């Protein structure tokens, strides 16, 4: 007769889950607040975490600034599938007599001091549960990387009062991350520290990744406010060209100025509401995740595509256009003062 663990495994397989793992309160002991299952469900005993792959055929056109919408739609749909799958598993277990709670895949933040939800501290960290349960490893960036799909996955979790059998972390020696640091090179904001590590202990096992600087850096670039690399030779999909401060302390002022400009820009195709923004958010970055494929030569090619395909400018009708970095510079400099202020 199939166990509860077997049933959950089959559900995830049936809905396209690439990998799954199970943590318990014991295997997460000693972790940070976002590894506390009781925050989600007071009577929680274990959690099921899974990875759903993004469609790779949309990633390189996105990195090349040829097609933004296909990846954005795929990303949103896989996130919703992950959220729905977590809820489906929870309902299955609940009907078996075990109170359970699905955790949304993204955009659910704790309202904690000093930054509130702007601090972007998650209700529950899928990443911590994923590395502890063997879904994947930490890459240098802190993204979860999987043997088959690299970091190009969306994570989901169901927390349950059922006593499920925990799974072990993947062997550290099998981790394909060789500290190539192309994720860091692809990050316009300088979010990761090139040398200092963050360490987290979960159930007596230690995991490391690059220490992250203030999250406002990621919000500034991944939020689409700006996207021009400091070299000025390439950009993300954002047409913004605001200066990216080196000092974390200067980011609050830069964010205030940038958000005001962002909200006045012409509306683009696509986009979606986000809890931390008053206007739509558009997927313009995510480069540290998207370029990290298991094979090093693939990662190098992804980085080459990203950094050799110029920069993006926005036309008056809101559409985006990829041009050479020289053309982008000339275009923005040629705008009248009021329009130029929307971008730099």
Short mmCIF file of C-alpha atoms in Angstrom, two decimals:
data_model
loop_
_atom_site.label_atom_id
_atom_site.label_comp_id
_atom_site.label_asym_id
_atom_site.label_seq_id
_atom_site.Cartn_x
_atom_site.Cartn_y
_atom_site.Cartn_z
CA UNK A 1 0.00 0.00 0.00
CA UNK A 2 1.37 3.42 -0.96
CA UNK A 3 2.49 5.61 1.93
CA UNK A 4 1.56 9.28 2.23
CA UNK A 5 5.07 10.12 1.04
CA UNK A 6 4.56 7.90 -2.01
CA UNK A 7 1.25 9.58 -2.78
CA UNK A 8 2.72 13.08 -2.57
CA UNK A 9 5.65 12.02 -4.76
CA UNK A 10 3.23 10.73 -7.41
CA UNK A 11 1.16 13.92 -7.33
CA UNK A 12 4.26 16.05 -7.96
CA UNK A 13 5.46 13.74 -10.74
CA UNK A 14 2.03 13.83 -12.38
CA UNK A 15 2.02 17.64 -12.51
CA UNK A 16 5.49 17.97 -14.01
CA UNK A 17 7.63 18.43 -10.94
CA UNK A 18 11.29 17.97 -11.84
CA UNK A 19 12.49 17.27 -8.31
CA UNK A 20 11.10 17.05 -4.80
CA UNK A 21 12.31 16.68 -1.23
CA UNK A 22 10.95 16.56 2.30
CA UNK A 23 12.06 18.43 5.40
CA UNK A 24 10.85 18.12 8.98
CA UNK A 25 11.00 20.38 11.99
CA UNK A 26 13.99 18.31 13.11
CA UNK A 27 15.93 18.64 9.84
CA UNK A 28 15.37 22.41 9.90
CA UNK A 29 16.27 22.99 13.56
CA UNK A 30 18.71 25.86 14.12
CA UNK A 31 17.70 27.61 10.91
CA UNK A 32 16.71 31.24 10.48
CA UNK A 33 13.10 32.44 11.02
CA UNK A 34 12.17 31.81 7.40
CA UNK A 35 12.86 28.10 7.91
CA UNK A 36 10.26 27.86 10.68
CA UNK A 37 7.39 25.65 9.50
CA UNK A 38 5.26 26.69 12.48
CA UNK A 39 5.02 30.22 11.08
CA UNK A 40 2.89 28.72 8.31
CA UNK A 41 1.13 26.01 10.32
CA UNK A 42 1.50 25.80 14.13
CA UNK A 43 1.02 22.02 14.15
CA UNK A 44 3.41 21.45 11.21
CA UNK A 45 5.61 18.37 11.31
CA UNK A 46 7.06 18.31 7.79
CA UNK A 47 7.12 20.06 4.43
CA UNK A 48 7.25 18.94 0.82
CA UNK A 49 9.28 21.17 -1.51
CA UNK A 50 9.44 20.73 -5.27
CA UNK A 51 10.96 22.35 -8.36
CA UNK A 52 9.13 23.03 -11.60
CA UNK A 53 11.29 23.85 -14.64
CA UNK A 54 11.00 27.01 -16.69
CA UNK A 55 10.93 26.46 -20.46
CA UNK A 56 14.49 26.89 -21.66
CA UNK A 57 13.47 27.76 -25.22
CA UNK A 58 12.34 31.17 -23.95
CA UNK A 59 15.46 31.97 -21.93
CA UNK A 60 18.06 32.77 -24.59
CA UNK A 61 15.71 35.02 -26.61
CA UNK A 62 15.02 36.81 -23.32
CA UNK A 63 18.74 37.20 -22.53
CA UNK A 64 19.34 38.41 -26.10
CA UNK A 65 16.64 41.06 -25.66
CA UNK A 66 14.76 39.63 -28.64
CA UNK A 67 11.60 38.36 -26.92
CA UNK A 68 10.62 39.43 -23.41
CA UNK A 69 6.97 38.41 -23.26
CA UNK A 70 7.38 34.67 -23.88
CA UNK A 71 9.60 34.23 -20.83
CA UNK A 72 7.51 36.56 -18.70
CA UNK A 73 4.34 34.60 -19.47
CA UNK A 74 6.10 31.29 -18.86
CA UNK A 75 7.54 32.53 -15.56
CA UNK A 76 4.12 33.69 -14.35
CA UNK A 77 2.43 30.47 -15.43
CA UNK A 78 5.02 28.22 -13.76
CA UNK A 79 4.74 30.30 -10.57
CA UNK A 80 0.98 29.88 -10.57
CA UNK A 81 1.37 26.14 -11.24
CA UNK A 82 3.75 25.88 -8.28
CA UNK A 83 1.33 27.75 -6.03
CA UNK A 84 -1.60 25.64 -7.22
CA UNK A 85 0.30 22.39 -6.87
CA UNK A 86 1.21 23.28 -3.28
CA UNK A 87 -2.47 23.99 -2.55
CA UNK A 88 -3.50 20.73 -4.25
CA UNK A 89 -1.09 18.68 -2.14
CA UNK A 90 -2.34 20.46 0.97
CA UNK A 91 -5.96 19.63 0.17
CA UNK A 92 -5.04 16.00 -0.56
CA UNK A 93 -3.32 15.65 2.81
CA UNK A 94 -6.07 17.55 4.61
CA UNK A 95 -8.67 15.11 3.28
CA UNK A 96 -6.49 12.31 4.60
CA UNK A 97 -6.85 13.85 8.06
CA UNK A 98 -3.71 15.99 8.22
CA UNK A 99 -4.10 19.79 8.40
CA UNK A 100 -1.83 21.29 5.72
CA UNK A 101 -1.10 24.61 4.06
CA UNK A 102 0.24 25.38 0.60
CA UNK A 103 2.76 28.22 0.41
CA UNK A 104 2.62 30.60 -2.54
CA UNK A 105 5.66 30.37 -4.78
CA UNK A 106 6.59 34.06 -4.56
CA UNK A 107 5.54 37.54 -3.43
CA UNK A 108 4.54 36.75 0.16
CA UNK A 109 6.61 38.75 2.62
CA UNK A 110 6.70 39.15 6.38
CA UNK A 111 5.67 42.53 7.75
CA UNK A 112 8.69 42.96 10.02
CA UNK A 113 10.73 45.92 11.24
CA UNK A 114 12.56 47.97 10.12
CA UNK A 115 11.56 47.71 6.43
CA UNK A 116 8.25 45.87 6.62
CA UNK A 117 7.46 43.95 3.45
CA UNK A 118 10.07 46.02 1.59
CA UNK A 119 12.65 43.90 3.43
CA UNK A 120 11.40 41.01 1.28
CA UNK A 121 11.71 38.46 4.09
CA UNK A 122 9.57 35.51 2.97
CA UNK A 123 6.92 33.77 5.06
CA UNK A 124 8.90 30.61 4.36
CA UNK A 125 12.11 30.17 2.39
CA UNK A 126 11.63 27.61 -0.34
CA UNK A 127 15.38 27.85 -0.94
CA UNK A 128 16.36 26.67 2.52
CA UNK A 129 13.94 23.77 2.40
CA UNK A 130 15.06 22.85 -1.12
CA UNK A 131 18.76 22.57 -0.31
CA UNK A 132 18.15 20.74 2.99
CA UNK A 133 15.86 18.17 1.34
CA UNK A 134 17.93 17.44 -1.77
CA UNK A 135 15.93 19.32 -4.39
CA UNK A 136 19.13 21.14 -5.33
CA UNK A 137 22.24 22.89 -4.05
CA UNK A 138 23.02 26.52 -3.40
CA UNK A 139 24.89 28.11 -6.27
CA UNK A 140 27.30 30.99 -5.66
CA UNK A 141 24.42 33.44 -6.18
CA UNK A 142 22.27 31.85 -3.48
CA UNK A 143 19.83 30.59 -6.09
CA UNK A 144 18.93 26.91 -5.86
CA UNK A 145 20.53 25.00 -8.71
CA UNK A 146 19.34 21.58 -9.81
CA UNK A 147 21.26 18.80 -11.59
CA UNK A 148 18.98 18.78 -14.64
CA UNK A 149 17.81 22.38 -15.04
CA UNK A 150 20.31 24.53 -13.21
CA UNK A 151 18.70 27.52 -11.53
CA UNK A 152 15.94 27.81 -14.17
CA UNK A 153 13.25 26.44 -11.87
CA UNK A 154 10.42 27.73 -9.70
CA UNK A 155 10.10 26.31 -6.19
CA UNK A 156 6.95 25.47 -4.27
CA UNK A 157 6.19 24.06 -0.82
CA UNK A 158 3.36 22.43 1.09
CA UNK A 159 3.58 22.44 4.90
CA UNK A 160 1.73 19.64 6.67
CA UNK A 161 1.00 18.11 10.06
CA UNK A 162 1.67 14.68 8.53
CA UNK A 163 4.84 12.87 9.56
CA UNK A 164 6.51 12.45 6.18
CA UNK A 165 9.89 10.78 5.72
CA UNK A 166 12.67 13.39 5.32
CA UNK A 167 15.09 13.24 2.41
CA UNK A 168 18.81 13.99 2.53
CA UNK A 169 20.67 16.91 0.93
CA UNK A 170 22.42 16.25 -2.35
CA UNK A 171 26.12 15.37 -1.95
CA UNK A 172 28.13 18.59 -1.83
CA UNK A 173 30.84 17.07 -4.03
CA UNK A 174 28.32 16.69 -6.87
CA UNK A 175 27.41 20.40 -6.92
CA UNK A 176 28.19 21.68 -10.42
CA UNK A 177 28.78 25.24 -9.18
CA UNK A 178 32.48 25.87 -9.74
CA UNK A 179 32.32 29.52 -8.60
CA UNK A 180 32.54 30.76 -12.18
CA UNK A 181 30.77 33.87 -10.83
CA UNK A 182 29.04 34.58 -14.13
CA UNK A 183 25.92 35.18 -12.03
CA UNK A 184 27.76 38.01 -10.31
CA UNK A 185 29.06 39.37 -13.60
CA UNK A 186 25.49 39.34 -14.96
CA UNK A 187 24.13 41.31 -11.99
CA UNK A 188 24.05 45.04 -12.78
CA UNK A 189 23.31 45.89 -9.15
CA UNK A 190 26.30 44.11 -7.56
CA UNK A 191 23.93 42.26 -5.24
CA UNK A 192 26.41 39.53 -4.30
CA UNK A 193 29.65 39.93 -2.40
CA UNK A 194 32.49 38.55 -4.50
CA UNK A 195 34.35 37.06 -1.53
CA UNK A 196 32.33 36.99 1.71
CA UNK A 197 30.00 34.04 2.30
CA UNK A 198 26.66 33.69 4.02
CA UNK A 199 26.28 30.56 6.14
CA UNK A 200 23.10 28.85 7.27
CA UNK A 201 22.78 25.76 9.46
CA UNK A 202 19.73 23.55 9.04
CA UNK A 203 19.38 20.43 11.16
CA UNK A 204 23.10 20.33 11.89
CA UNK A 205 24.19 20.72 8.25
CA UNK A 206 25.84 23.91 7.03
CA UNK A 207 25.23 25.51 3.64
CA UNK A 208 27.02 28.49 2.09
CA UNK A 209 26.54 30.98 -0.73
CA UNK A 210 27.68 34.50 -1.53
CA UNK A 211 26.69 37.07 1.07
CA UNK A 212 24.02 39.36 -0.30
CA UNK A 213 24.13 43.09 0.02
CA UNK A 214 21.01 45.18 0.71
CA UNK A 215 17.97 43.82 -1.14
CA UNK A 216 17.17 47.32 -2.40
CA UNK A 217 19.89 46.63 -4.98
CA UNK A 218 17.88 43.78 -6.44
CA UNK A 219 14.65 45.77 -6.28
CA UNK A 220 16.34 48.64 -8.13
CA UNK A 221 17.40 46.46 -11.09
CA UNK A 222 15.14 43.39 -11.06
CA UNK A 223 12.23 45.71 -10.39
CA UNK A 224 12.93 47.30 -13.77
CA UNK A 225 13.70 50.78 -12.47
CA UNK A 226 17.12 50.66 -14.08
CA UNK A 227 19.02 48.09 -16.10
CA UNK A 228 22.14 49.61 -17.64
CA UNK A 229 25.30 47.80 -16.57
CA UNK A 230 27.95 50.09 -15.03
CA UNK A 231 30.14 49.44 -18.11
CA UNK A 232 27.33 51.08 -20.18
CA UNK A 233 27.91 48.41 -22.85
CA UNK A 234 24.76 46.32 -22.21
CA UNK A 235 21.49 46.35 -20.31
CA UNK A 236 18.68 44.20 -19.02
CA UNK A 237 15.22 44.65 -20.57
CA UNK A 238 14.77 47.82 -18.50
CA UNK A 239 15.18 51.10 -20.42
CA UNK A 240 16.27 52.80 -17.19
CA UNK A 241 19.80 54.20 -17.00
CA UNK A 242 19.93 55.47 -13.42
CA UNK A 243 23.26 55.42 -11.62
CA UNK A 244 23.69 52.37 -9.39
CA UNK A 245 25.34 53.45 -6.10
CA UNK A 246 28.25 51.47 -4.75
CA UNK A 247 27.30 52.37 -1.18
CA UNK A 248 24.28 50.51 0.20
CA UNK A 249 23.37 53.57 2.23
CA UNK A 250 22.70 55.59 -0.93
CA UNK A 251 20.09 53.22 -2.31
CA UNK A 252 17.08 54.62 -0.50
CA UNK A 253 17.45 58.00 -2.21
CA UNK A 254 18.14 56.33 -5.56
CA UNK A 255 15.04 54.14 -5.18
CA UNK A 256 12.76 57.08 -4.39
CA UNK A 257 13.94 58.98 -7.47
CA UNK A 258 13.81 55.88 -9.67
CA UNK A 259 10.33 54.75 -8.63
CA UNK A 260 8.86 58.18 -9.33
CA UNK A 261 10.31 58.04 -12.84
CA UNK A 262 9.30 54.39 -13.37
CA UNK A 263 5.66 55.17 -12.61
CA UNK A 264 5.56 57.93 -15.24
CA UNK A 265 6.97 55.84 -18.09
CA UNK A 266 4.69 54.73 -20.96
CA UNK A 267 3.00 51.42 -20.24
CA UNK A 268 4.68 48.37 -21.75
CA UNK A 269 3.15 45.14 -23.04
CA UNK A 270 2.73 42.44 -20.43
CA UNK A 271 3.49 43.10 -16.80
CA UNK A 272 1.54 42.20 -13.67
CA UNK A 273 0.59 43.70 -10.29
CA UNK A 274 3.11 43.28 -7.45
CA UNK A 275 2.51 43.83 -3.76
CA UNK A 276 5.53 46.14 -3.43
CA UNK A 277 4.73 48.38 -6.41
CA UNK A 278 1.95 50.82 -7.25
CA UNK A 279 2.24 50.23 -10.99
CA UNK A 280 2.74 46.99 -12.90
CA UNK A 281 5.98 45.06 -12.58
CA UNK A 282 7.61 43.76 -15.76
CA UNK A 283 10.13 40.94 -15.88
CA UNK A 284 13.27 42.64 -17.13
CA UNK A 285 16.06 40.77 -15.35
CA UNK A 286 16.52 37.58 -13.32
CA UNK A 287 19.81 37.11 -15.14
CA UNK A 288 21.63 35.46 -12.22
CA UNK A 289 19.01 32.71 -12.27
CA UNK A 290 18.41 32.39 -15.98
CA UNK A 291 22.00 32.04 -17.20
CA UNK A 292 22.96 29.37 -14.64
CA UNK A 293 22.66 26.11 -16.56
CA UNK A 294 24.49 22.95 -15.44
CA UNK A 295 27.08 22.93 -18.24
CA UNK A 296 29.79 25.60 -17.94
CA UNK A 297 29.95 26.12 -21.70
CA UNK A 298 26.21 26.82 -21.73
CA UNK A 299 26.68 29.35 -18.93
CA UNK A 300 29.44 31.08 -20.88
CA UNK A 301 27.25 31.22 -23.97
CA UNK A 302 24.33 32.61 -21.98
CA UNK A 303 26.58 35.33 -20.58
CA UNK A 304 27.93 36.11 -24.04
CA UNK A 305 24.39 36.46 -25.39
CA UNK A 306 23.38 38.76 -22.54
CA UNK A 307 26.39 41.06 -22.73
CA UNK A 308 26.92 41.26 -26.50
CA UNK A 309 23.42 42.27 -27.53
CA UNK A 310 23.41 45.94 -26.67
CA UNK A 311 20.89 47.86 -24.65
CA UNK A 312 17.15 48.53 -24.56
CA UNK A 313 15.42 51.86 -25.16
CA UNK A 314 11.73 52.69 -24.85
CA UNK A 315 9.75 54.27 -27.66
CA UNK A 316 7.04 56.87 -26.96
CA UNK A 317 4.32 54.22 -27.42
CA UNK A 318 5.84 52.13 -24.61
CA UNK A 319 7.40 49.47 -26.83
CA UNK A 320 10.97 48.37 -26.16
CA UNK A 321 13.71 48.21 -28.75
CA UNK A 322 17.15 46.60 -28.62
CA UNK A 323 19.90 48.74 -30.12
CA UNK A 324 23.67 48.99 -29.83
CA UNK A 325 24.96 50.60 -26.67
CA UNK A 326 26.16 53.59 -28.69
CA UNK A 327 22.73 54.05 -30.27
CA UNK A 328 21.06 53.73 -26.87
CA UNK A 329 23.29 56.43 -25.40
CA UNK A 330 22.58 58.76 -28.31
CA UNK A 331 18.85 58.06 -28.19
CA UNK A 332 18.47 58.92 -24.52
CA UNK A 333 20.71 61.98 -24.77
CA UNK A 334 18.54 63.18 -27.65
CA UNK A 335 15.32 63.14 -25.62
CA UNK A 336 13.90 66.35 -24.25
CA UNK A 337 14.61 66.98 -20.59
CA UNK A 338 11.20 65.82 -19.36
CA UNK A 339 11.35 62.45 -21.15
CA UNK A 340 15.02 61.91 -20.37
CA UNK A 341 14.19 62.21 -16.66
CA UNK A 342 12.09 59.04 -16.97
CA UNK A 343 15.23 57.01 -17.59
CA UNK A 344 18.25 58.71 -16.00
#
